[in-house]
Coordinates of C-alpha atoms in Angstrom, one line a residue:
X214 CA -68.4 67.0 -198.0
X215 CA -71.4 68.7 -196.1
X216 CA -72.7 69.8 -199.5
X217 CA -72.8 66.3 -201.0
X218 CA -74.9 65.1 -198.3
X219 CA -77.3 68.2 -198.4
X220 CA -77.5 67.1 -202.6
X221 CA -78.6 63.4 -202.0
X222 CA -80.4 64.4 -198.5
X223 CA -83.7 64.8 -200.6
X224 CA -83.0 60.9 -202.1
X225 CA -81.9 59.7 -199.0
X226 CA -85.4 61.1 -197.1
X227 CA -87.7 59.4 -200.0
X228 CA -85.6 56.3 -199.6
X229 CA -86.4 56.0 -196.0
X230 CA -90.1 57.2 -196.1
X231 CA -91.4 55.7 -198.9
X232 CA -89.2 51.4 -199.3
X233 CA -87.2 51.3 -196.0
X234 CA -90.2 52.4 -193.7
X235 CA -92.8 50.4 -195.3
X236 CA -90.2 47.7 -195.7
X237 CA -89.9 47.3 -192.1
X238 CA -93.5 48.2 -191.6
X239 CA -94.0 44.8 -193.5
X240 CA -92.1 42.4 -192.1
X241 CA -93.5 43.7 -188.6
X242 CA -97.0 42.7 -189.5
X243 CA -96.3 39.4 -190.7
X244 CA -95.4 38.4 -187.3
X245 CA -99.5 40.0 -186.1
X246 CA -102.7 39.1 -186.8
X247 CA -103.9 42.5 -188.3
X248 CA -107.6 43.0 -189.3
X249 CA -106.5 46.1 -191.2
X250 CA -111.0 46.0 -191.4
X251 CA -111.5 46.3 -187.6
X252 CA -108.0 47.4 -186.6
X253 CA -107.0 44.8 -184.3
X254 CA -103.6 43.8 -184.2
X255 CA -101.7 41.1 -181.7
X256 CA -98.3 40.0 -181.8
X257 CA -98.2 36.1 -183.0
X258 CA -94.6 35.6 -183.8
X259 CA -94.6 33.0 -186.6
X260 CA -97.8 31.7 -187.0
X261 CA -98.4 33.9 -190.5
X262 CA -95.2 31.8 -191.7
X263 CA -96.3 28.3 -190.7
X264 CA -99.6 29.1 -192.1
X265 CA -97.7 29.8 -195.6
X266 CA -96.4 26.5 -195.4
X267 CA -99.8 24.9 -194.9
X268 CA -101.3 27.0 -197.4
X269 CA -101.8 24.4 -200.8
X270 CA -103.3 27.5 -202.3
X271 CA -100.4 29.3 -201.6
X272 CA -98.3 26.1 -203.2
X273 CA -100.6 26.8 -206.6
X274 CA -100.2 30.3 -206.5
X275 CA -96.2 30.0 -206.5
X276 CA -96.1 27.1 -209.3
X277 CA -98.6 29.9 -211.5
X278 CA -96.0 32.7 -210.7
X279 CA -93.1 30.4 -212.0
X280 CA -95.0 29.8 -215.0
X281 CA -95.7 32.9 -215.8
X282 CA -92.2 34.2 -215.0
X283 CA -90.9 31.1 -217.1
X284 CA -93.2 32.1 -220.2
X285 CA -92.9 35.6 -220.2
X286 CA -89.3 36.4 -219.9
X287 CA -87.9 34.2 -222.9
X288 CA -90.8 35.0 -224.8
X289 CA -90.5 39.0 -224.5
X290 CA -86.6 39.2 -224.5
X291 CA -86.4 37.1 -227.5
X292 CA -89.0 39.2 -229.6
X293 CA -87.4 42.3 -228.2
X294 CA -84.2 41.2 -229.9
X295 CA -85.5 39.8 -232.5
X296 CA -87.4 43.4 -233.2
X297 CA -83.7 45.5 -232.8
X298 CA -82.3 43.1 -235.3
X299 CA -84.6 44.1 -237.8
X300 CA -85.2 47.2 -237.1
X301 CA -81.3 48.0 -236.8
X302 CA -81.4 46.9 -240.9
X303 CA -81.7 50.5 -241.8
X304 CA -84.8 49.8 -243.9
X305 CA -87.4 52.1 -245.0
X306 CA -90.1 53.1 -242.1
X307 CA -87.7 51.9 -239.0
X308 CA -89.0 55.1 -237.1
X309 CA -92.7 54.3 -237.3
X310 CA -92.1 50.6 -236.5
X311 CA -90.0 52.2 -233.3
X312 CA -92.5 54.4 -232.6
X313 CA -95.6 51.2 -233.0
X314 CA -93.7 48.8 -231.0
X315 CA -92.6 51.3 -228.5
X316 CA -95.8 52.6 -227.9
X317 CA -97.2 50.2 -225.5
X318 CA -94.9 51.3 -223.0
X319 CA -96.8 54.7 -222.6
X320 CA -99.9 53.7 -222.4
X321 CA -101.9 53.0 -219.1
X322 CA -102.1 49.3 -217.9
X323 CA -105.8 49.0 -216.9
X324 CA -106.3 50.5 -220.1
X325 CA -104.4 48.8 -222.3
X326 CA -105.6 45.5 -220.3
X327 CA -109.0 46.6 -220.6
X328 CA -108.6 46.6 -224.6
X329 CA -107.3 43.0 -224.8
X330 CA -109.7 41.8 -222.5
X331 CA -112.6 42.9 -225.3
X332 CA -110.1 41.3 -228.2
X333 CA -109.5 38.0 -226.3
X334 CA -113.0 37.7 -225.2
X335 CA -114.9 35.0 -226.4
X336 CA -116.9 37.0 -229.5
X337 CA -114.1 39.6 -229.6
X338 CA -111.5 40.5 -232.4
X339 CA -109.2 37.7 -232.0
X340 CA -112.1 34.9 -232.3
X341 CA -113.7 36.8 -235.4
X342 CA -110.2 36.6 -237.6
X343 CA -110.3 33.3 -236.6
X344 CA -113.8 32.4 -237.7
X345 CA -112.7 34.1 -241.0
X346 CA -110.4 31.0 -241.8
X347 CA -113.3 28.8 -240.6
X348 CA -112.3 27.9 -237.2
X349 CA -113.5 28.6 -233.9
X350 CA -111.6 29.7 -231.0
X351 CA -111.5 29.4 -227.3
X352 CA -112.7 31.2 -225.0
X353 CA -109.4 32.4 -224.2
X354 CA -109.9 34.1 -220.6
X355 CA -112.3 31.5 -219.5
X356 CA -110.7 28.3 -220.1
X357 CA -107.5 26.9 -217.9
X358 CA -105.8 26.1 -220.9
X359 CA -105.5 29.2 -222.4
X360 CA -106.1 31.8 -219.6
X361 CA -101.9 32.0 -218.8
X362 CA -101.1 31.9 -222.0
X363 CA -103.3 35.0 -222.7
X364 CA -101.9 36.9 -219.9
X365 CA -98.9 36.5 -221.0
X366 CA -99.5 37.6 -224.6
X367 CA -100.8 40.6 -223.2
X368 CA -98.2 41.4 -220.8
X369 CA -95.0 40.8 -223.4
X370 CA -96.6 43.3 -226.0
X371 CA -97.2 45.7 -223.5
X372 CA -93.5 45.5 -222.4
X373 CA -91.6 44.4 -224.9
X374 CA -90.6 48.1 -226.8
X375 CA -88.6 48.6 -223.9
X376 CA -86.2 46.1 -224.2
X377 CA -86.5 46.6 -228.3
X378 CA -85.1 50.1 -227.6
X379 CA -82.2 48.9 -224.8
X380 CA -81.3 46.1 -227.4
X381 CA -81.4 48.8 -230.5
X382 CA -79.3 51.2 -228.5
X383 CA -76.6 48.3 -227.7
X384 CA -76.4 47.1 -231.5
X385 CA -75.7 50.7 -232.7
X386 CA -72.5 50.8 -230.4
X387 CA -71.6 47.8 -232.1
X388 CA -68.3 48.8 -233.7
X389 CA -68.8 47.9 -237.5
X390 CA -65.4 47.4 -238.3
X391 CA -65.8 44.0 -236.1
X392 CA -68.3 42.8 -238.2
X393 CA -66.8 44.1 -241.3
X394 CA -63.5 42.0 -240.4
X395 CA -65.6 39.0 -239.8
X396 CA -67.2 39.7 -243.1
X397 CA -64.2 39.8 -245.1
X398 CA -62.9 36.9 -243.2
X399 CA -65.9 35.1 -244.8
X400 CA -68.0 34.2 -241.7
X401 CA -71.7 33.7 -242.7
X402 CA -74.4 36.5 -240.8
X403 CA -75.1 34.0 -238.2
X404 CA -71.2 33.4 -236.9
X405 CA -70.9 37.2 -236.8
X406 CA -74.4 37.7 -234.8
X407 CA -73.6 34.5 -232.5
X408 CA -69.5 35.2 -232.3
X409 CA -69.5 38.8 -232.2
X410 CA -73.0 40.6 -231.6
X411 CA -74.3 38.8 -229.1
X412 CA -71.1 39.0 -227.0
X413 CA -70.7 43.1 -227.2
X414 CA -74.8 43.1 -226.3
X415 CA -74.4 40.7 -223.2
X416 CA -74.1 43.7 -220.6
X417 CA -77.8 45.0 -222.0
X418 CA -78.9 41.6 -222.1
X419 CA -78.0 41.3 -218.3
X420 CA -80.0 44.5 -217.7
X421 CA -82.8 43.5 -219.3
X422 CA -82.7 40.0 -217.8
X423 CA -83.0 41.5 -214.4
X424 CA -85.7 44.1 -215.3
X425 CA -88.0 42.1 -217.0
X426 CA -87.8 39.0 -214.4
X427 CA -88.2 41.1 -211.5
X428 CA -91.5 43.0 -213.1
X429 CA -92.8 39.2 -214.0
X430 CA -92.8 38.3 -210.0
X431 CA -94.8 41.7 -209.6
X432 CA -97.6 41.7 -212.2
X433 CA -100.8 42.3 -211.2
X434 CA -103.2 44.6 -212.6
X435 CA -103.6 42.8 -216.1
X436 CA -104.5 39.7 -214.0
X437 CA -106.7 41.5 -212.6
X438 CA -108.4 43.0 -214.8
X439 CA -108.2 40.1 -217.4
X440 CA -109.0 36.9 -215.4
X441 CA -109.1 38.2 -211.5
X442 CA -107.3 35.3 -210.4
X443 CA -109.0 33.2 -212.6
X444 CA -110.6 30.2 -214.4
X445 CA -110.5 28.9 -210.6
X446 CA -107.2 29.7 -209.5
X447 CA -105.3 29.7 -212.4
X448 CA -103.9 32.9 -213.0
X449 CA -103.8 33.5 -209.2
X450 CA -100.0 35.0 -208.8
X451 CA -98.2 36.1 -205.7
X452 CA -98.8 39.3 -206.2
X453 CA -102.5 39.3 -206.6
X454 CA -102.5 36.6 -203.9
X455 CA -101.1 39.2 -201.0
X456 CA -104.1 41.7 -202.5
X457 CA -106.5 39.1 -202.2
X458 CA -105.4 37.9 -198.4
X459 CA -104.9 41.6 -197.5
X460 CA -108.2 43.2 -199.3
X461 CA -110.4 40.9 -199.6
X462 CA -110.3 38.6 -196.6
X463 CA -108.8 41.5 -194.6
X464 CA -105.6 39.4 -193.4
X465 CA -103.1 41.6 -193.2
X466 CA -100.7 39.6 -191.2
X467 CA -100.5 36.4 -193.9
X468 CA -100.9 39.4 -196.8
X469 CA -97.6 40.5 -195.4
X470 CA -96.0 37.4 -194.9
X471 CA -96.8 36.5 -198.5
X472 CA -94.9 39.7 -199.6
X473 CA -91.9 39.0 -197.4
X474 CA -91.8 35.7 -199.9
X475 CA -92.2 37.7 -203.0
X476 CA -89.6 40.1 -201.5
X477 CA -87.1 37.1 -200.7
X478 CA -88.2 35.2 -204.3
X479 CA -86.9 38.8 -206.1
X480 CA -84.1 39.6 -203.9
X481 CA -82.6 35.6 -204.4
X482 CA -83.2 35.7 -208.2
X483 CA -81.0 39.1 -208.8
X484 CA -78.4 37.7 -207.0
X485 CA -78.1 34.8 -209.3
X486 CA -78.6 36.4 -212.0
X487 CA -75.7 38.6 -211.0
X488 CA -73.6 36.0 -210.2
X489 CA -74.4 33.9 -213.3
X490 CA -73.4 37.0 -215.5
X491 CA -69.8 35.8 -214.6
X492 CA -70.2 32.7 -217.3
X493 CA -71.7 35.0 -220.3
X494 CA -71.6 38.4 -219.6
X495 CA -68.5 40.0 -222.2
X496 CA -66.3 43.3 -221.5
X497 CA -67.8 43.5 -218.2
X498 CA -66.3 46.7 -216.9

C-alpha cells in the first residue's frame, strides 16, 4: 500500500501545484479587483460576476465561441473520418498520406498560424489560385464574413490527423468477418459502414467528441495570431477574451471571472456528452 502511494506521489504533487492550486488561485481572484499592473488587490465578492452579466461584449464574445465550437467540431471529425475510411482502403501510398495529414499535429502553432496567415492574406497563395480561374477573392482575415470561417479552416487542418489516426486505429479492430457476413448477406457498402462500422467505432468517436470540443472552447493563439480578436470583434473568443481583460486592460479580477465561465462552459459540456453517449455509444465496456 505505502509503495503505491510513494509511485503516484510524484502525479499527485504536479496535480496539486500546477491545476488544483491555480484552480483555486482563480476562482479567488474573481471575487477581487486585482491590478495584476500595480498589484492592488481588494476583496469585492461578486461584483466581477454581475459585471459579466452586463458585459454585451462578453454576450458577443460567447455567441463567436459557440460558432466556432459549432463549425469546427463537425467539420474536423467528419473529415477525420472521412480520411481513415480512405486511407483504411489499403491503397497504394496510405503511409505518406498518414504521414501528410498527420503532420500538422507536430508542428508549432504560431508557426503553422503564421504560414496561413501569409496564404489567406489578401495577395497571398489562396487569392493567386483563385485569380488563375479569373476570380477575385476576399480578403479573408479582414472581412467579418469570412474571418471565422478562416480560422476555422486553419484550426481543423492543424488538428484533424489526430482524430484521422484514433479513427484509423478503431477501423483496423474492426473484425472483418462482421463485414464479410454482411457482405455475403448482400448488404450494399453503405448498410455495412452505417449498420456495423460506425457502431464498433462509437467508443473512439466519443473520445474524440470530447477532445476536440473541449480544445475548441480553448483556442487561442491562431486567433491571435491570425485576426487578434478581429475584423471588430469578430473572432474575439472566450479564451482570448480572459487574455485581453487580464493583459491588456490589466483586470485580473473579471479575467478570472471570465475563466471560471470557460471552466464551467467545458466542465457542463463533458458531462453531457458523457451522458448522451448512453443513446449511441455501442459495446460500451
Amino acid at each position: 500500500m505505502l509503495a503505491g502511494y510513494v509511485l503516484i506521489a510524484p502525479q499527485m504533487v504536479g496535480f496539486a501545484a500546477f491545476v488544483l492550486g491555480p484552480l483555486i488561485a482563480v476562482v479567488y481572484y474573481s471575487f477581487t479587483k486585482y491590478n495584476n499592473l500595480t498589484g492592488d488587490i481588494s476583496f469585492i465578492g461578486g461584483d466581477n460576476y454581475r459585471k459579466l452579466l452586463d458585459d454585451p461584449l462578453a454576450i458577443e464574445v460567447a455567441q463567436n465561441t459557440a460558432v466556432f465550437s459549432l463549425g469546427l467540431v463537425p467539420l474536423n471529425i467528419c473529415l477525420a473520418l472521412l480520411l481513415a475510411v480512405l486511407l483504411d482502403q489499403g491503397l497504394r501510398g496510405t503511409i505518406v498520406f498518414r504521414a501528410i495529414f498527420f503532420s500538422p499535429t507536430v508542428v508549432s502553432v504560431i508557426a503553422w498560424t503564421i504560414v496561413w496567415s501569409f496564404l489567406l492574406s489578401k495577395d497571398g497563395g489562396l487569392n493567386l489560385l483563385i485569380r488563375m480561374v479569373g476570380a477575385d477573392g476576399p480578403n479573408w482575415l479582414r472581412e467579418p464574413d469570412t474571418a471565422m470561417f478562416s480560422v476555422i479552416l486553419v484550426q481543423v487542418l492543424k488538428g484533424v490527423g489526430v482524430n484521422m489516426v484514433l479513427f484509423l486505429a478503431a477501423l483496423q479492430s474492426v473484425p472483418t468477418e462482421l463485414r464479410e457476413a454482411a457482405r455475403v448477406d448482400g448488404a450494399p457498402p453503405w448498410t455495412i459502414f452505417r449498420r456495423i462500422t460506425l457502431p464498433m467505432i462509437s467508443p473512439t468517436m466519443l473520445l474524440a467528441a470530447i477532445v476536440t470540443v473541449i480544445g475548441s472552447l480553448q483556442v487561442f493563439g491562431q486567433v491571435m495570431v491570425l485576426t487578434g480578436g478581429g475584423p471588430g470583434n469578430a473572432t474575439t473568443v472566450l479564451a482570448y477574451y480572459v487574455y485581453l481583460q487580464a493583459f491588456k486592460f490589466f483586470d485580473l479580477g473579471y479575467a478570472s471571472a471570465l475563466a471560471v465561465l470557460l471552466f464551467l462552459a467545458v466542465l457542463v459540456l463533458t458531462v453531457v456528452q458523457w451522458w448522451l453517449r448512453k443513446k449511441w455509444v455501442f459495446h460500451e465496456q
